[in-house]
GROMACS .gro file of C-alpha atoms in nm:
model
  374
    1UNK     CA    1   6.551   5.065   1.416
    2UNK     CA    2   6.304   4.814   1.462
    3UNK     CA    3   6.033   4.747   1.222
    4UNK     CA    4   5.670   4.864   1.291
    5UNK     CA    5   5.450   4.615   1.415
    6UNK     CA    6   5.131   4.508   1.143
    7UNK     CA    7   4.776   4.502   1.223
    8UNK     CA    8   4.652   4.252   1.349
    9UNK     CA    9   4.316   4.035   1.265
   10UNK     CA   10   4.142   3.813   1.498
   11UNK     CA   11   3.933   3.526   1.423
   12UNK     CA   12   3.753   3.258   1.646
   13UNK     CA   13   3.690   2.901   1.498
   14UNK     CA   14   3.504   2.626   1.628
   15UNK     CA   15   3.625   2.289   1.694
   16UNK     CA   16   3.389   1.996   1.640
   17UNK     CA   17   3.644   1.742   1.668
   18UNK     CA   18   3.934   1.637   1.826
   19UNK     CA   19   4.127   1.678   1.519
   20UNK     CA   20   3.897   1.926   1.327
   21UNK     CA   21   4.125   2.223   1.157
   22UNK     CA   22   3.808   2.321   0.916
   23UNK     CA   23   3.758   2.652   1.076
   24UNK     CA   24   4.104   2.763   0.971
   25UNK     CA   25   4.045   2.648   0.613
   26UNK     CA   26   3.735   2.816   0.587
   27UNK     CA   27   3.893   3.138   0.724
   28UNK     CA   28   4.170   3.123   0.458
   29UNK     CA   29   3.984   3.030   0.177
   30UNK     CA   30   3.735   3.299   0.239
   31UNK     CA   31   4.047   3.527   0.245
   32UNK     CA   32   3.963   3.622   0.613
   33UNK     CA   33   4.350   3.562   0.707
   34UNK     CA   34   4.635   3.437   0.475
   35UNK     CA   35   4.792   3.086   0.595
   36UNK     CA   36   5.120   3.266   0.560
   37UNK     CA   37   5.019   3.573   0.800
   38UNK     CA   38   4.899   3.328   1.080
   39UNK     CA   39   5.137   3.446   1.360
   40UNK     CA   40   4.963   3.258   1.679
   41UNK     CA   41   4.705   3.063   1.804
   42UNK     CA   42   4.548   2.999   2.112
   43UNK     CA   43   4.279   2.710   2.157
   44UNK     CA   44   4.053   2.459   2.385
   45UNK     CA   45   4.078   2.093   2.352
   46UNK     CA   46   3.831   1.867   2.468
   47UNK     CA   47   4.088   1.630   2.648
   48UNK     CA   48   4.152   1.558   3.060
   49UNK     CA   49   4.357   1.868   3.078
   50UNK     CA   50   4.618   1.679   3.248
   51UNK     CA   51   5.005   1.516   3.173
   52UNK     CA   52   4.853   1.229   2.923
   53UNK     CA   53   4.573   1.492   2.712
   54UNK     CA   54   4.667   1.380   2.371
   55UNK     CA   55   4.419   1.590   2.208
   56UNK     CA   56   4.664   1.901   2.243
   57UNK     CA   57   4.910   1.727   2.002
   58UNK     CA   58   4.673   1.579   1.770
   59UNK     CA   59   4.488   1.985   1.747
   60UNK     CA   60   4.861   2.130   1.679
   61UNK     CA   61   4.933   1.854   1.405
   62UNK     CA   62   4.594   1.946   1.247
   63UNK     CA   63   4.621   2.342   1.254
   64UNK     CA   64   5.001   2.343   1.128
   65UNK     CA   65   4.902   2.097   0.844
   66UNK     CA   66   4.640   2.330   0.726
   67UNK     CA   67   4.878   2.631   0.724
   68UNK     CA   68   5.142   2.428   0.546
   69UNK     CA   69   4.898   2.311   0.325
   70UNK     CA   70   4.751   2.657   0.245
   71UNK     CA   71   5.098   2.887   0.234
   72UNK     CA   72   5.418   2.890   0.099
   73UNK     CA   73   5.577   2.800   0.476
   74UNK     CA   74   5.782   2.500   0.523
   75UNK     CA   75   5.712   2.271   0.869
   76UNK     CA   76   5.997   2.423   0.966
   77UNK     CA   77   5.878   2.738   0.979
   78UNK     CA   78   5.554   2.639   1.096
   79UNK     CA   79   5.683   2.460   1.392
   80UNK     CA   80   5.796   2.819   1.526
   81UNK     CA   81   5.480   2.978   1.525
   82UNK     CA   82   5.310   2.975   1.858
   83UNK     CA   83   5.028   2.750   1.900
   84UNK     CA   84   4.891   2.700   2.254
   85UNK     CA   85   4.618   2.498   2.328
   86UNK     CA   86   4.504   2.425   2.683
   87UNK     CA   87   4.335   2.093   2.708
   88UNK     CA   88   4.011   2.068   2.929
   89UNK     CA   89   3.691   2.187   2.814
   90UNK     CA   90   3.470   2.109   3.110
   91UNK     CA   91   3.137   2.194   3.174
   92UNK     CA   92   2.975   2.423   2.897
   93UNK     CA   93   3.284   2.562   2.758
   94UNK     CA   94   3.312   2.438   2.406
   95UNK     CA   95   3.660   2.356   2.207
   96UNK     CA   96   3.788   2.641   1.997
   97UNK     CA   97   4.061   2.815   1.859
   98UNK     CA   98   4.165   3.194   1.824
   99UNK     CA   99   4.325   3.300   1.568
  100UNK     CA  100   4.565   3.570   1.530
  101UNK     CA  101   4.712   3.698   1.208
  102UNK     CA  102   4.899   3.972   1.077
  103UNK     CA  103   4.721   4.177   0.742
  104UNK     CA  104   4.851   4.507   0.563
  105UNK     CA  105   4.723   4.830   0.652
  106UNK     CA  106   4.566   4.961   0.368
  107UNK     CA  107   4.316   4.648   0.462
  108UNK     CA  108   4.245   4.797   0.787
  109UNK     CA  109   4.030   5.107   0.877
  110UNK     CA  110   4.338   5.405   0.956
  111UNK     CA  111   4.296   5.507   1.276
  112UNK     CA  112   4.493   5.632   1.596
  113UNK     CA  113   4.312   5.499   1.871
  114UNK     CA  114   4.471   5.154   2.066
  115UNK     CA  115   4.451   4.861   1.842
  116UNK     CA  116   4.575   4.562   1.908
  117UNK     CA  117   4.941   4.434   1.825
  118UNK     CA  118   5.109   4.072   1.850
  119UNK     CA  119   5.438   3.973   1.969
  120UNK     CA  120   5.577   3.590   2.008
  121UNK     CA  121   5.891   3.450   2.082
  122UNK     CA  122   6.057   3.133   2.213
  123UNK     CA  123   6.252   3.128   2.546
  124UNK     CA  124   6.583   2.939   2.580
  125UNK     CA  125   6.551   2.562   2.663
  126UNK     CA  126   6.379   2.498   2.976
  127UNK     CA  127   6.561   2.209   3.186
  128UNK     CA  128   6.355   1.998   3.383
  129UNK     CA  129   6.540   2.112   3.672
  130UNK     CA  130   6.482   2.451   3.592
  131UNK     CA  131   6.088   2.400   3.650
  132UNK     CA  132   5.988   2.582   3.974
  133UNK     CA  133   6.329   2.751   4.030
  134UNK     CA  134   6.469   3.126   3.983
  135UNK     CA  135   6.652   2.967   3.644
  136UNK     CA  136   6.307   2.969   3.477
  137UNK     CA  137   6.195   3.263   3.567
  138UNK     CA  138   6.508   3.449   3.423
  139UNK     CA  139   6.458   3.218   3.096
  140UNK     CA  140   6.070   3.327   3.071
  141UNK     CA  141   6.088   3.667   3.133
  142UNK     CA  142   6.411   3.753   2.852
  143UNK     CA  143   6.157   3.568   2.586
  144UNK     CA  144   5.874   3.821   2.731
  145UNK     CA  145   6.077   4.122   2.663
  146UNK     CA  146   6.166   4.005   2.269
  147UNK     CA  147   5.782   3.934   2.228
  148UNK     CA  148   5.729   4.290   2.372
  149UNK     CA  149   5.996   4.443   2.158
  150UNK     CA  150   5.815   4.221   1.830
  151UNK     CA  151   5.500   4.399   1.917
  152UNK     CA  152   5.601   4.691   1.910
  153UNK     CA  153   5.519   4.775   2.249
  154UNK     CA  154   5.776   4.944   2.491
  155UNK     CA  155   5.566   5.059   2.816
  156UNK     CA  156   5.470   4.764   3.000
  157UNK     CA  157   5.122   4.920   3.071
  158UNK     CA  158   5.012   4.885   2.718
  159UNK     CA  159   5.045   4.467   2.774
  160UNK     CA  160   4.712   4.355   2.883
  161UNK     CA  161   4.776   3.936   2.799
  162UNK     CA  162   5.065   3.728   2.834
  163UNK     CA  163   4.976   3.386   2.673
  164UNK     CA  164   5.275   3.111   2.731
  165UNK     CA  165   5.302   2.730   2.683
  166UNK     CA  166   5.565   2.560   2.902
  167UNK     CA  167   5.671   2.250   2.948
  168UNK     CA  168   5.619   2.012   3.252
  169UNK     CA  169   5.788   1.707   3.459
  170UNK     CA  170   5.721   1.325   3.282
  171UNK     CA  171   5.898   1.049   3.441
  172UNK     CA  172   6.122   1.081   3.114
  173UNK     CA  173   6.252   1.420   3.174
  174UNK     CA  174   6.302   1.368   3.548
  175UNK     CA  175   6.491   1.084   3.492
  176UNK     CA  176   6.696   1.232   3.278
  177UNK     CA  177   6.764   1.505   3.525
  178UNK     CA  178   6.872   1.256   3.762
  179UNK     CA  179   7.153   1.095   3.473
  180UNK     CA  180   7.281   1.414   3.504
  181UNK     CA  181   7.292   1.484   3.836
  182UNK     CA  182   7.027   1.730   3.931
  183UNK     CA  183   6.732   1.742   4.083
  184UNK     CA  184   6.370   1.842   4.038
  185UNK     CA  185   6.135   2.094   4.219
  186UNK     CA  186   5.877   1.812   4.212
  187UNK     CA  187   5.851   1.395   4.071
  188UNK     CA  188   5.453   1.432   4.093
  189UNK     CA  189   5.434   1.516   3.736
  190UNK     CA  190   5.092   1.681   3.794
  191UNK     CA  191   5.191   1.924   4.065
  192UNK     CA  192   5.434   2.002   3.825
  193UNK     CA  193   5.170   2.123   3.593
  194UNK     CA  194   5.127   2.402   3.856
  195UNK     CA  195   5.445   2.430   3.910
  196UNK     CA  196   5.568   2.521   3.554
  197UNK     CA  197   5.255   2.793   3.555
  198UNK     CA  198   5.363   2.958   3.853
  199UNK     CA  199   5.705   2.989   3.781
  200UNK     CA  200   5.639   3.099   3.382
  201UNK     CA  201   5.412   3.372   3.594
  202UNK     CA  202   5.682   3.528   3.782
  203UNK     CA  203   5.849   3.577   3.471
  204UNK     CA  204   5.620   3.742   3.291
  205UNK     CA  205   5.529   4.000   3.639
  206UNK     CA  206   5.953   4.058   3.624
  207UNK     CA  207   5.932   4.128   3.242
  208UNK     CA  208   5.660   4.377   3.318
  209UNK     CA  209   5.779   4.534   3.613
  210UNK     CA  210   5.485   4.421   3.853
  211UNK     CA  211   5.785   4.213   4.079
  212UNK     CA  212   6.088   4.227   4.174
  213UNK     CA  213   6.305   3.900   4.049
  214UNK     CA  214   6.117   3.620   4.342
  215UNK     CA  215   6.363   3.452   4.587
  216UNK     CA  216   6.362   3.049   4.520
  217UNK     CA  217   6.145   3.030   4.867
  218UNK     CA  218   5.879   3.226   4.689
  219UNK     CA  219   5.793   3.044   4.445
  220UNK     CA  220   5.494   2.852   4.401
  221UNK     CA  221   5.447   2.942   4.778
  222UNK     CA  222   5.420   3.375   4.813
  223UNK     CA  223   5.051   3.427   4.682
  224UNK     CA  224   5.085   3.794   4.731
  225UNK     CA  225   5.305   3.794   4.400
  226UNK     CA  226   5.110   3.749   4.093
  227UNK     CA  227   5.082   3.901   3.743
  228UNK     CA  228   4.756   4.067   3.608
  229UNK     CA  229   4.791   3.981   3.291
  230UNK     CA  230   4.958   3.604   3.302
  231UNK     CA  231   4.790   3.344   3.129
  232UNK     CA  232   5.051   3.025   3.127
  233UNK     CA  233   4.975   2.665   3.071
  234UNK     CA  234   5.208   2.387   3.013
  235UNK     CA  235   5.205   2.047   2.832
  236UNK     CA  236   5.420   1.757   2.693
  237UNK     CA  237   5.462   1.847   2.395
  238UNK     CA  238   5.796   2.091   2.415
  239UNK     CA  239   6.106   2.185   2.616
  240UNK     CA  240   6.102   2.552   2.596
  241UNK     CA  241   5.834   2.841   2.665
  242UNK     CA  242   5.606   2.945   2.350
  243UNK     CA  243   5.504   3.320   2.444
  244UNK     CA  244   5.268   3.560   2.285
  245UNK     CA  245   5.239   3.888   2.402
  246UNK     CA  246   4.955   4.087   2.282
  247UNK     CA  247   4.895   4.463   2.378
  248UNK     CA  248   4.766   4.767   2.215
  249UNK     CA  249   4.987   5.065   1.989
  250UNK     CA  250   4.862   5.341   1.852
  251UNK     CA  251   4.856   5.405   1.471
  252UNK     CA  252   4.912   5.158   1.314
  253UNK     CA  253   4.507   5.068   1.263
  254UNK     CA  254   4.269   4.805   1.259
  255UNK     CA  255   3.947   4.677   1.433
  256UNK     CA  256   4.063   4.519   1.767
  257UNK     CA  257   4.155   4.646   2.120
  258UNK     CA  258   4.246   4.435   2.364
  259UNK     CA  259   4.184   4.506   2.787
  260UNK     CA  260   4.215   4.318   3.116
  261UNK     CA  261   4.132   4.325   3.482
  262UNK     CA  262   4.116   4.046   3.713
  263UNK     CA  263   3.849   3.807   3.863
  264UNK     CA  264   3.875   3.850   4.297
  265UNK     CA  265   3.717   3.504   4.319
  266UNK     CA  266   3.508   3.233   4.108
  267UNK     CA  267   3.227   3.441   4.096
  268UNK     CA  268   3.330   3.760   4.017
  269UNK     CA  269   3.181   3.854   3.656
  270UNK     CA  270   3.216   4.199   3.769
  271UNK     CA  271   3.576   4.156   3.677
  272UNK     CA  272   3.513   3.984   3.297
  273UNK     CA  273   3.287   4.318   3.241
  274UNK     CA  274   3.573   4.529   3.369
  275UNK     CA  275   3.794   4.348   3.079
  276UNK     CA  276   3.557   4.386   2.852
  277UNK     CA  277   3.492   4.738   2.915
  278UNK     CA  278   3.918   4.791   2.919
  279UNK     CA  279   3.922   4.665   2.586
  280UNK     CA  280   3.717   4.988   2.465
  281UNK     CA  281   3.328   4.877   2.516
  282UNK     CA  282   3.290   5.219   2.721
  283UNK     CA  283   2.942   5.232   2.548
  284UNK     CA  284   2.745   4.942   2.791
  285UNK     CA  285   2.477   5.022   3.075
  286UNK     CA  286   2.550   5.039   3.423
  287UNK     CA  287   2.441   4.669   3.479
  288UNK     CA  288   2.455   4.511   3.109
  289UNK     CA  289   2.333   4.185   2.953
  290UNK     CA  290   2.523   3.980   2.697
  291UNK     CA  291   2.240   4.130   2.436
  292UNK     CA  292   2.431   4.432   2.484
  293UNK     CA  293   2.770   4.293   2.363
  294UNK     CA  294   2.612   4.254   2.009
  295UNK     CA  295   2.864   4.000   1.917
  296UNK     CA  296   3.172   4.270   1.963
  297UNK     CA  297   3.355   4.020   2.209
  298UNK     CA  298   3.587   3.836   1.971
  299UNK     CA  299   3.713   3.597   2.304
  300UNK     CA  300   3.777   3.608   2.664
  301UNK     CA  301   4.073   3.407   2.779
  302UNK     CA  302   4.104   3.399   3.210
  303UNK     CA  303   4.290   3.166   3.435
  304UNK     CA  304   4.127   2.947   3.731
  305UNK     CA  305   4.200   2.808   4.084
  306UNK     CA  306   4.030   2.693   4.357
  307UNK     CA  307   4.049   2.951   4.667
  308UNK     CA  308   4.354   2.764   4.876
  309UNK     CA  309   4.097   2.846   5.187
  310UNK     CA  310   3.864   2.622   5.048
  311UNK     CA  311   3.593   2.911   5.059
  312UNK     CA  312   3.438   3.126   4.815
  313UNK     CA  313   3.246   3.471   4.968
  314UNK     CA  314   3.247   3.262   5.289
  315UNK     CA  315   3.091   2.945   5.172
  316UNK     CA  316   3.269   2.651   5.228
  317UNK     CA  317   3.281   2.429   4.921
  318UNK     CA  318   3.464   2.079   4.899
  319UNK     CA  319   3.692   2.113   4.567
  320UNK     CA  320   4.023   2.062   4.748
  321UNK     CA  321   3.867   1.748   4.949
  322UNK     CA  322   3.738   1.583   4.665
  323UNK     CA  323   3.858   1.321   4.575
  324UNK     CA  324   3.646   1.168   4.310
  325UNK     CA  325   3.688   1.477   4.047
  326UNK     CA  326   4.030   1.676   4.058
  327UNK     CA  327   3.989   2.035   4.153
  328UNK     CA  328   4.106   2.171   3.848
  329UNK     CA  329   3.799   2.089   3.654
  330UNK     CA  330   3.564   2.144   3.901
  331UNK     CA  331   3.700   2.498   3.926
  332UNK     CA  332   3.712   2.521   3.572
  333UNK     CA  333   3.388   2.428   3.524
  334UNK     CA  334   3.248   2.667   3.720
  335UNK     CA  335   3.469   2.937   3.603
  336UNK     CA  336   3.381   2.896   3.237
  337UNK     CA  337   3.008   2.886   3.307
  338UNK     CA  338   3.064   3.259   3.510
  339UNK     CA  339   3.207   3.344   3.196
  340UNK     CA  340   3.016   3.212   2.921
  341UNK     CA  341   2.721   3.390   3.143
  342UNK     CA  342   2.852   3.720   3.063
  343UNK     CA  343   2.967   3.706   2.676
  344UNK     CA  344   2.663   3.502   2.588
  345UNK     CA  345   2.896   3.227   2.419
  346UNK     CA  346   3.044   2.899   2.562
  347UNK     CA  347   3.350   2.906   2.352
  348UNK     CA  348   3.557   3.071   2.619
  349UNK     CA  349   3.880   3.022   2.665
  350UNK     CA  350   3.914   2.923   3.071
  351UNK     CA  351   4.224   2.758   3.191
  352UNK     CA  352   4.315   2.643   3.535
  353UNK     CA  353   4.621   2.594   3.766
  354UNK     CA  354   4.696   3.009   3.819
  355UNK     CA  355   4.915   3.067   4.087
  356UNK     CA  356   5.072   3.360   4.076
  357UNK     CA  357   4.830   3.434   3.837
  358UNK     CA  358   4.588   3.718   3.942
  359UNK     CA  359   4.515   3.700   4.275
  360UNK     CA  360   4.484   3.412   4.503
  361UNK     CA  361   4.138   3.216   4.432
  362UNK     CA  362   4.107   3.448   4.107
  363UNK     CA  363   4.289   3.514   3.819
  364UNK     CA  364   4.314   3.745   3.541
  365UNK     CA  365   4.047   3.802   3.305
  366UNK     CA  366   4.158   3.955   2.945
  367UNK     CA  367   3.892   4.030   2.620
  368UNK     CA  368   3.935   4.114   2.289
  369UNK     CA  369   3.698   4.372   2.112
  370UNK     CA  370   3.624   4.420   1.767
  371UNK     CA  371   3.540   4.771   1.720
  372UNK     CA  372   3.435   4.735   1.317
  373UNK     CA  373   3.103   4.554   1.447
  374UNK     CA  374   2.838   4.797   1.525
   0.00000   0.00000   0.00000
């Protein structure tokens, strides 16, 4: 028999440089979390966003040494929690971190209503000819299903947010797919950025039940398969997929619920008060204003991308044309200020590059609640 999830806390700290950890130490030494209960974390960096942000490995370095330095944990250890930072913070959104640690129930108010649980787990190695092909998929979505089982959570409708990290294509790993004889989906180690997103996507939809295992032809190219709840982003700085799922169970107590929905296009905050509202905020108006929120929105994480028709509620707009400023933070730019609109805060988490994420020209939209602020 499995052992019962723990509750969970949740904790957003700012970032007010590119290798500022403070926020974590002032969480642990207030005794908000304990550095050896710190089970994930997922953050903004204020770097390009692209194959060469830096700033993603120098904010990991920072936030492991503080946990090393404040628990018992050897690096070791450390290195297996899940940390997943998604570099770009363009337009108002501001660098941050969220914080997710486990605590011990008698800490927690008892109750049986949804709260939220945590689940994380690391999928097999990921070859660099794997990226973009039915190999991946397969490797993603067997590392969803032990995060699930982690969590606690068994019905696939109780996962509202699928957080991964994957990694991408550098010239150094497509070279060495080439020593050994194989190919790649892709040498344009940006596209590959996409690439690794989609195909981590599919994954998590087959975990969850929302597909049926994708044909090689379909992916990164059948739009109408997506997951709801698929956040993925990819980077250097590993060769394997980090995943967190995070859900809700019942009993076993706490403040936070957790809820998703999706955004239909870049403008749509209708869908982030839909998440917010799914995450057990049944209380707002009809039409509400962030005053309303009274600081109960711990986060909201979403995923971007321009509309592939190059229109948004029949408006043409020049994003894919551009080429002076790369679509993905133009997009993600706008997205975060559509966001940061509704919660009344510009540390949002908003990343880009979601095909197969939500649907096409959208993307999921997930929120966490604390339900001990009144």
């Amino acid at each position: 028999m499995s052992t019962p999830p723990l509750p969970v806390e949740v904790h957003k700290v700012a970032i007010e440089s590119v290798s500022d950890a403070s926020g974590l130490t002032r969480l642990i030494d207030a005794g908000a979390v304990e550095a050896d209960r710190v089970i994930a974390v997922i953050g903004k960096t204020e770097g390009n966003g692209g194959v060469n942000d830096y700033t993603r490995i120098i904010a990991d370095r920072a936030f492991r040494e503080v946990i090393e330095a404040r628990g018992t944990r050897s690096m070791d250890e450390i290195r297996q929690i899940p940390i997943v930072w998604s570099g770009g913070t363009d337009g108002v959104i501001s660098p941050h971190a969220t914080v997710f640690a486990t605590t011990t129930p008698d800490r927690v108010p008892a109750t049986d209503e949804p709260r939220l649980s945590v689940g994380y787990a690391m999928s097999e190695q990921i070859r660099p000819e794997d990226i973009g092909r039915p190999p991946m998929v397969e490797k993603v979505a067997a590392g969803v299903e032990v995060a699930m089982e982690r969590a606690g959570i068994s019905d696939p409708a109780d996962v509202h947010y699928v957080q991964t990290k994957t990694p991408l294509l550098t010239l150094e790993t497509i070279t060495d797919a080439k020593k050994r004889g194989q190919d790649v989906w892709t040498e344009d180690t940006l596209k590959s950025m996409d690439v690794s997103n989609s195909t981590t996507a599919l994954g998590i939809a087959v975990a969850l039940g929302e597909i049926d295992m994708p044909r090689a032809d379909q992916i990164h190219k059948d739009l109408s398969l997506f997951s709801s709840v698929a956040s993925c982003s990819s980077g250097v700085e590993l060769d394997r997929a980090q995943i967190v799922v995070l859900g809700n169970v019942r009993g076993i107590g706490g403040r936070f619920q957790i809820g998703h929905s999706v955004m239909r296009d870049a403008l749509d905050s209708d869908g982030v008060w839909e998440s917010i509202r799914s995450a057990g905020l049944t209380d707002l108006p009809e039409r509400p204003h962030p005053s309303d929120l009274h600081d109960r929105v711990v986060n909201v994480f979403c995923k971007c991308e321009a509309d592939p028709t190059g229109r948004v509620r029949d408006r043409r707009n020049i994003m894919l044309d551009d080429s002076d400023v790369h679509w993905h933070r133009q997009i993600k730019s706008c997205v975060g200020g559509v966001v940061a609109s509704v919660t009344g805060d510009p540390a949002v988490f908003v990343s880009v590059a979601a095909v197969h994420q939500g649907p096409s020209g959208g993307g999921p939209v997930i929120a966490i609640v604390d339900h001990g602020r009144q």
